Amino acid sequence: MTDAPDGKPEPAERRPHWSVRGLTTARDASVHACRWMARTWDRLVAALRDEAPVGAAAEPSPSGPLVEQRDAPGLIVVPARGYVYSFYLRATFAWSSPTSMRAELLSWYAQYFQPHAVQRLTRLAADAARDLPPHRAADLELAVQRSLVDDGPWRYQRGDIVVTCQPDAAVRLDERIRPTLQPHVDRLVKLDYQFDEQLRQARYAEQLSRRWVEILSEHRSAAADQDLSTARRHLLTAQRDATRWIDGLLRVRSQHPTDPASPSPIPPQPSPLPPR
């Protein structure tokens, strides 16, 4: 404790506190440095993005805009109608930039904005799946793809840096609902095979009848024979029946594309040739 010139002790508030002043100065310098770094970070990144790799071993930059593909960290789960079953989306995001950018910088921005893109895609898929039954995975995938096409590439910006994201999603069924759908799908596969088989038979019958009619028409000199005339009329009738068969098959398929109970048209029965 020091004394004043007159012998009285010096008040505490007039004593120099060099340690406190040093800490205050360091704190102010740190705050100013952090603010300066925050203001100049984006400008520094913009300057570095056009910097070419240094060194003889550096690989040449690929031509055209850079695109980085990134998968979502896991399956995106959205509830179906009723909130009992769910749909599972496997998402992929294609990141690019409208301006020239180094691959390392694009990768950093893709990692930075990836959670925002996943969250946006989740909201979009949840809105589309809310009114869909759990077995309509194909309808959900079409709805999501249509929305992504209508929205166009998603744009994200940080400072003066702009990156775009083009998401893509594929929808999978809930594993718990697959055993329920299996018999129905098997029945549809069988009906599709039967339809294709009948359509092939009808087209073959129509082509064969047309060919025989052409052959008989080429021999008009022998058409005076009663048997040849009768055979030609019979083939023309078979050709018309086969054409009606084809039209009936296609009409039933267009009206009932997935209805297992829809009856198939009965194949035409060729009428026998009259006895000679």
Short mmCIF file of C-alpha atoms in Angstrom, two decimals:
data_model
loop_
_atom_site.label_atom_id
_atom_site.label_comp_id
_atom_site.label_asym_id
_atom_site.label_seq_id
_atom_site.Cartn_x
_atom_site.Cartn_y
_atom_site.Cartn_z
CA MET A 1 0.00 0.00 0.00
CA THR A 2 1.56 3.31 -1.13
CA ASP A 3 1.14 6.67 0.43
CA ALA A 4 0.50 10.04 -1.13
CA PRO A 5 3.18 12.81 -0.83
CA ASP A 6 1.36 14.24 2.13
CA GLY A 7 1.55 10.87 3.92
CA LYS A 8 -2.11 9.84 3.32
CA PRO A 9 -2.91 6.56 1.49
CA GLU A 10 -3.96 6.89 -2.19
CA PRO A 11 -7.62 6.02 -2.95
CA ALA A 12 -8.21 2.62 -4.60
CA GLU A 13 -10.08 4.03 -7.61
CA ARG A 14 -7.00 6.11 -8.60
CA ARG A 15 -4.63 3.13 -8.72
CA PRO A 16 -3.61 1.85 -12.21
CA HIS A 17 -4.96 -1.63 -13.06
CA TRP A 18 -2.67 -2.69 -15.92
CA SER A 19 -3.93 -6.30 -16.03
CA VAL A 20 -7.58 -5.29 -16.39
CA ARG A 21 -6.72 -2.80 -19.12
CA GLY A 22 -4.79 -5.48 -21.00
CA LEU A 23 -7.69 -7.92 -20.89
CA THR A 24 -10.12 -5.24 -22.06
CA THR A 25 -7.84 -4.33 -24.97
CA ALA A 26 -7.49 -8.00 -26.00
CA ARG A 27 -11.23 -8.51 -25.81
CA ASP A 28 -11.95 -5.48 -28.01
CA ALA A 29 -9.36 -6.60 -30.52
CA SER A 30 -10.92 -10.09 -30.68
CA VAL A 31 -14.42 -8.67 -31.23
CA HIS A 32 -13.20 -6.42 -34.04
CA ALA A 33 -11.32 -9.30 -35.62
CA CYS A 34 -14.38 -11.56 -35.55
CA ARG A 35 -16.53 -8.86 -37.10
CA TRP A 36 -13.95 -8.24 -39.79
CA MET A 37 -13.74 -11.95 -40.59
CA ALA A 38 -17.53 -12.22 -40.81
CA ARG A 39 -17.70 -9.26 -43.22
CA THR A 40 -14.90 -10.46 -45.47
CA TRP A 41 -15.60 -14.23 -45.46
CA ASP A 42 -17.88 -14.23 -48.49
CA ARG A 43 -15.56 -11.92 -50.41
CA LEU A 44 -12.63 -14.19 -49.59
CA VAL A 45 -14.55 -17.26 -50.78
CA ALA A 46 -15.51 -15.45 -53.98
CA ALA A 47 -11.86 -14.67 -54.59
CA LEU A 48 -10.75 -18.24 -53.92
CA ARG A 49 -13.33 -19.88 -56.15
CA ASP A 50 -11.52 -18.76 -59.30
CA GLU A 51 -8.08 -19.70 -58.00
CA ALA A 52 -6.48 -22.43 -60.08
CA PRO A 53 -4.70 -25.37 -58.43
CA VAL A 54 -1.03 -24.79 -57.85
CA GLY A 55 1.68 -27.34 -58.63
CA ALA A 56 2.73 -29.57 -61.45
CA ALA A 57 0.58 -32.46 -60.24
CA ALA A 58 -2.67 -30.45 -60.37
CA GLU A 59 -5.24 -31.98 -62.71
CA PRO A 60 -6.89 -29.81 -65.39
CA SER A 61 -10.37 -28.56 -64.56
CA PRO A 62 -13.16 -30.39 -66.42
CA SER A 63 -14.99 -28.48 -69.13
CA GLY A 64 -18.52 -27.26 -68.44
CA PRO A 65 -20.24 -26.51 -65.13
CA LEU A 66 -19.41 -28.69 -62.17
CA VAL A 67 -22.13 -30.98 -60.84
CA GLU A 68 -21.88 -32.89 -57.58
CA GLN A 69 -24.24 -35.76 -56.82
CA ARG A 70 -25.11 -36.29 -53.18
CA ASP A 71 -27.46 -38.88 -51.72
CA ALA A 72 -29.65 -38.17 -48.74
CA PRO A 73 -28.12 -39.56 -45.55
CA GLY A 74 -31.01 -42.02 -45.23
CA LEU A 75 -34.47 -42.88 -46.50
CA ILE A 76 -37.03 -40.08 -46.19
CA VAL A 77 -40.11 -41.42 -44.41
CA VAL A 78 -43.52 -39.78 -44.95
CA PRO A 79 -46.85 -41.14 -43.62
CA ALA A 80 -49.55 -42.43 -45.95
CA ARG A 81 -53.28 -41.82 -45.51
CA GLY A 82 -54.37 -42.95 -42.08
CA TYR A 83 -50.87 -42.52 -40.58
CA VAL A 84 -50.50 -46.29 -40.10
CA TYR A 85 -48.21 -47.14 -43.02
CA SER A 86 -45.52 -44.99 -44.59
CA PHE A 87 -43.78 -44.31 -47.88
CA TYR A 88 -39.99 -44.39 -48.16
CA LEU A 89 -38.14 -42.06 -50.52
CA ARG A 90 -34.59 -42.54 -51.73
CA ALA A 91 -33.43 -39.03 -52.69
CA THR A 92 -30.49 -37.77 -54.72
CA PHE A 93 -29.47 -34.13 -55.08
CA ALA A 94 -27.46 -32.73 -58.00
CA TRP A 95 -25.63 -29.57 -56.92
CA SER A 96 -24.21 -27.09 -59.40
CA SER A 97 -23.42 -23.40 -59.77
CA PRO A 98 -24.31 -21.01 -62.59
CA THR A 99 -20.83 -19.50 -62.28
CA SER A 100 -17.35 -21.00 -62.38
CA MET A 101 -16.48 -22.62 -59.07
CA ARG A 102 -13.83 -24.97 -57.75
CA ALA A 103 -14.89 -28.51 -56.89
CA GLU A 104 -13.84 -28.13 -53.25
CA LEU A 105 -15.94 -25.00 -52.84
CA LEU A 106 -18.99 -26.56 -54.52
CA SER A 107 -18.65 -29.57 -52.24
CA TRP A 108 -18.59 -27.29 -49.20
CA TYR A 109 -21.77 -25.47 -50.27
CA ALA A 110 -23.50 -28.76 -51.11
CA GLN A 111 -22.76 -30.04 -47.62
CA TYR A 112 -23.89 -26.74 -46.10
CA PHE A 113 -27.27 -26.60 -47.91
CA GLN A 114 -28.01 -30.37 -48.01
CA PRO A 115 -30.08 -30.39 -44.78
CA HIS A 116 -32.26 -27.57 -46.13
CA ALA A 117 -32.89 -29.47 -49.37
CA VAL A 118 -33.76 -32.68 -47.51
CA GLN A 119 -36.21 -30.81 -45.31
CA ARG A 120 -37.88 -29.15 -48.30
CA LEU A 121 -38.23 -32.45 -50.16
CA THR A 122 -39.68 -34.07 -47.03
CA ARG A 123 -42.37 -31.40 -46.74
CA LEU A 124 -43.21 -31.71 -50.44
CA ALA A 125 -43.53 -35.51 -50.27
CA ALA A 126 -45.56 -35.38 -47.03
CA ASP A 127 -48.08 -33.01 -48.60
CA ALA A 128 -48.50 -35.31 -51.61
CA ALA A 129 -48.72 -38.52 -49.53
CA ARG A 130 -51.21 -37.31 -46.94
CA ASP A 131 -54.26 -38.32 -49.04
CA LEU A 132 -52.80 -41.41 -50.75
CA PRO A 133 -53.45 -44.98 -49.54
CA PRO A 134 -50.29 -46.88 -48.63
CA HIS A 135 -50.24 -49.05 -51.76
CA ARG A 136 -50.12 -46.09 -54.19
CA ALA A 137 -46.36 -45.64 -54.21
CA ALA A 138 -46.31 -45.10 -57.98
CA ASP A 139 -48.82 -42.26 -57.72
CA LEU A 140 -46.73 -40.59 -55.01
CA GLU A 141 -43.58 -40.86 -57.11
CA LEU A 142 -45.35 -39.29 -60.11
CA ALA A 143 -46.72 -36.47 -57.93
CA VAL A 144 -43.30 -35.72 -56.44
CA GLN A 145 -41.58 -35.81 -59.83
CA ARG A 146 -44.23 -33.51 -61.30
CA SER A 147 -43.79 -31.01 -58.47
CA LEU A 148 -40.01 -31.06 -58.88
CA VAL A 149 -40.33 -30.38 -62.60
CA ASP A 150 -42.78 -27.52 -61.99
CA ASP A 151 -40.55 -25.94 -59.32
CA GLY A 152 -37.40 -26.15 -61.41
CA PRO A 153 -33.94 -26.23 -59.81
CA TRP A 154 -33.88 -25.00 -56.21
CA ARG A 155 -31.69 -21.96 -55.60
CA TYR A 156 -29.70 -21.33 -52.45
CA GLN A 157 -27.66 -18.23 -51.77
CA ARG A 158 -25.06 -17.25 -49.20
CA GLY A 159 -23.63 -13.80 -49.67
CA ASP A 160 -23.06 -13.37 -53.38
CA ILE A 161 -22.62 -17.11 -53.99
CA VAL A 162 -25.56 -18.92 -55.63
CA VAL A 163 -25.83 -22.68 -56.01
CA THR A 164 -28.65 -24.70 -57.54
CA CYS A 165 -30.01 -28.09 -56.55
CA GLN A 166 -31.96 -30.53 -58.74
CA PRO A 167 -33.48 -33.22 -56.51
CA ASP A 168 -34.67 -36.63 -57.64
CA ALA A 169 -36.67 -39.15 -55.63
CA ALA A 170 -37.79 -42.77 -55.96
CA VAL A 171 -40.58 -44.12 -53.74
CA ARG A 172 -40.62 -47.54 -52.09
CA LEU A 173 -43.50 -49.38 -50.47
CA ASP A 174 -43.73 -50.08 -46.79
CA GLU A 175 -42.37 -53.60 -46.25
CA ARG A 176 -45.35 -54.43 -44.04
CA ILE A 177 -47.81 -53.97 -46.90
CA ARG A 178 -46.00 -56.07 -49.50
CA PRO A 179 -47.49 -59.45 -48.38
CA THR A 180 -50.98 -57.98 -48.73
CA LEU A 181 -50.37 -56.74 -52.27
CA GLN A 182 -48.54 -59.83 -53.52
CA PRO A 183 -51.61 -61.95 -54.51
CA HIS A 184 -53.25 -59.00 -56.24
CA VAL A 185 -50.13 -58.17 -58.23
CA ASP A 186 -49.68 -61.82 -59.22
CA ARG A 187 -53.25 -61.92 -60.51
CA LEU A 188 -52.71 -58.76 -62.55
CA VAL A 189 -49.54 -60.20 -64.06
CA LYS A 190 -51.46 -63.30 -65.14
CA LEU A 191 -54.26 -61.22 -66.66
CA ASP A 192 -51.76 -59.08 -68.55
CA TYR A 193 -50.16 -62.20 -69.98
CA GLN A 194 -53.55 -63.56 -71.08
CA PHE A 195 -54.41 -60.24 -72.71
CA ASP A 196 -51.13 -60.13 -74.62
CA GLU A 197 -51.61 -63.74 -75.75
CA GLN A 198 -55.12 -63.10 -77.05
CA LEU A 199 -53.99 -59.93 -78.79
CA ARG A 200 -51.18 -61.79 -80.54
CA GLN A 201 -53.59 -64.50 -81.68
CA ALA A 202 -56.06 -61.96 -83.01
CA ARG A 203 -53.41 -60.06 -84.94
CA TYR A 204 -51.96 -63.26 -86.36
CA ALA A 205 -55.42 -64.40 -87.52
CA GLU A 206 -56.08 -61.02 -89.13
CA GLN A 207 -52.71 -61.01 -90.93
CA LEU A 208 -53.12 -64.60 -92.12
CA SER A 209 -56.62 -63.96 -93.46
CA ARG A 210 -55.47 -60.80 -95.26
CA ARG A 211 -52.59 -62.67 -96.87
CA TRP A 212 -54.84 -65.45 -98.17
CA VAL A 213 -57.29 -62.90 -99.55
CA GLU A 214 -54.42 -61.22 -101.41
CA ILE A 215 -53.29 -64.57 -102.83
CA LEU A 216 -56.79 -65.40 -104.07
CA SER A 217 -57.21 -61.92 -105.52
CA GLU A 218 -54.02 -62.35 -107.55
CA HIS A 219 -55.58 -65.34 -109.34
CA ARG A 220 -58.76 -63.75 -110.59
CA SER A 221 -58.66 -65.94 -113.68
CA ALA A 222 -59.41 -68.92 -111.50
CA ALA A 223 -61.95 -67.02 -109.40
CA ALA A 224 -64.75 -68.42 -111.55
CA ASP A 225 -64.41 -71.62 -109.63
CA GLN A 226 -67.19 -71.74 -107.07
CA ASP A 227 -64.88 -73.23 -104.41
CA LEU A 228 -62.34 -70.42 -104.74
CA SER A 229 -65.03 -67.76 -104.48
CA THR A 230 -66.48 -69.39 -101.40
CA ALA A 231 -63.03 -69.66 -99.77
CA ARG A 232 -62.36 -65.98 -100.49
CA ARG A 233 -65.63 -64.92 -98.86
CA HIS A 234 -64.89 -67.13 -95.88
CA LEU A 235 -61.43 -65.57 -95.41
CA LEU A 236 -62.86 -62.05 -95.67
CA THR A 237 -65.35 -62.89 -92.94
CA ALA A 238 -62.59 -64.31 -90.73
CA GLN A 239 -60.52 -61.17 -91.30
CA ARG A 240 -63.39 -58.92 -90.23
CA ASP A 241 -64.02 -61.08 -87.14
CA ALA A 242 -60.35 -60.89 -86.15
CA THR A 243 -60.39 -57.12 -86.56
CA ARG A 244 -63.45 -56.86 -84.30
CA TRP A 245 -61.68 -59.11 -81.79
CA ILE A 246 -58.67 -56.80 -81.70
CA ASP A 247 -60.87 -53.73 -81.30
CA GLY A 248 -62.78 -55.39 -78.45
CA LEU A 249 -59.60 -56.34 -76.59
CA LEU A 250 -58.19 -52.85 -76.84
CA ARG A 251 -61.50 -51.27 -75.82
CA VAL A 252 -61.80 -53.43 -72.70
CA ARG A 253 -58.19 -52.69 -71.74
CA SER A 254 -58.70 -48.93 -72.10
CA GLN A 255 -61.91 -48.98 -70.02
CA HIS A 256 -60.64 -51.36 -67.30
CA PRO A 257 -56.84 -51.13 -67.28
CA THR A 258 -56.39 -52.80 -63.86
CA ASP A 259 -59.73 -54.45 -63.14
CA PRO A 260 -59.27 -58.22 -62.76
CA ALA A 261 -63.04 -58.78 -62.97
CA SER A 262 -63.42 -57.21 -66.42
CA PRO A 263 -64.27 -59.95 -68.92
CA SER A 264 -62.16 -60.42 -71.99
CA PRO A 265 -63.91 -60.48 -75.37
CA ILE A 266 -64.64 -63.97 -76.60
CA PRO A 267 -62.41 -64.88 -79.53
CA PRO A 268 -64.34 -65.22 -82.81
CA GLN A 269 -65.12 -68.75 -83.82
CA PRO A 270 -64.41 -69.27 -87.51
CA SER A 271 -67.41 -70.56 -89.37
CA PRO A 272 -66.83 -73.80 -91.25
CA LEU A 273 -66.60 -73.81 -95.00
CA PRO A 274 -69.78 -74.88 -96.74
CA PRO A 275 -69.64 -78.42 -98.06
CA ARG A 276 -68.77 -78.81 -101.65
#
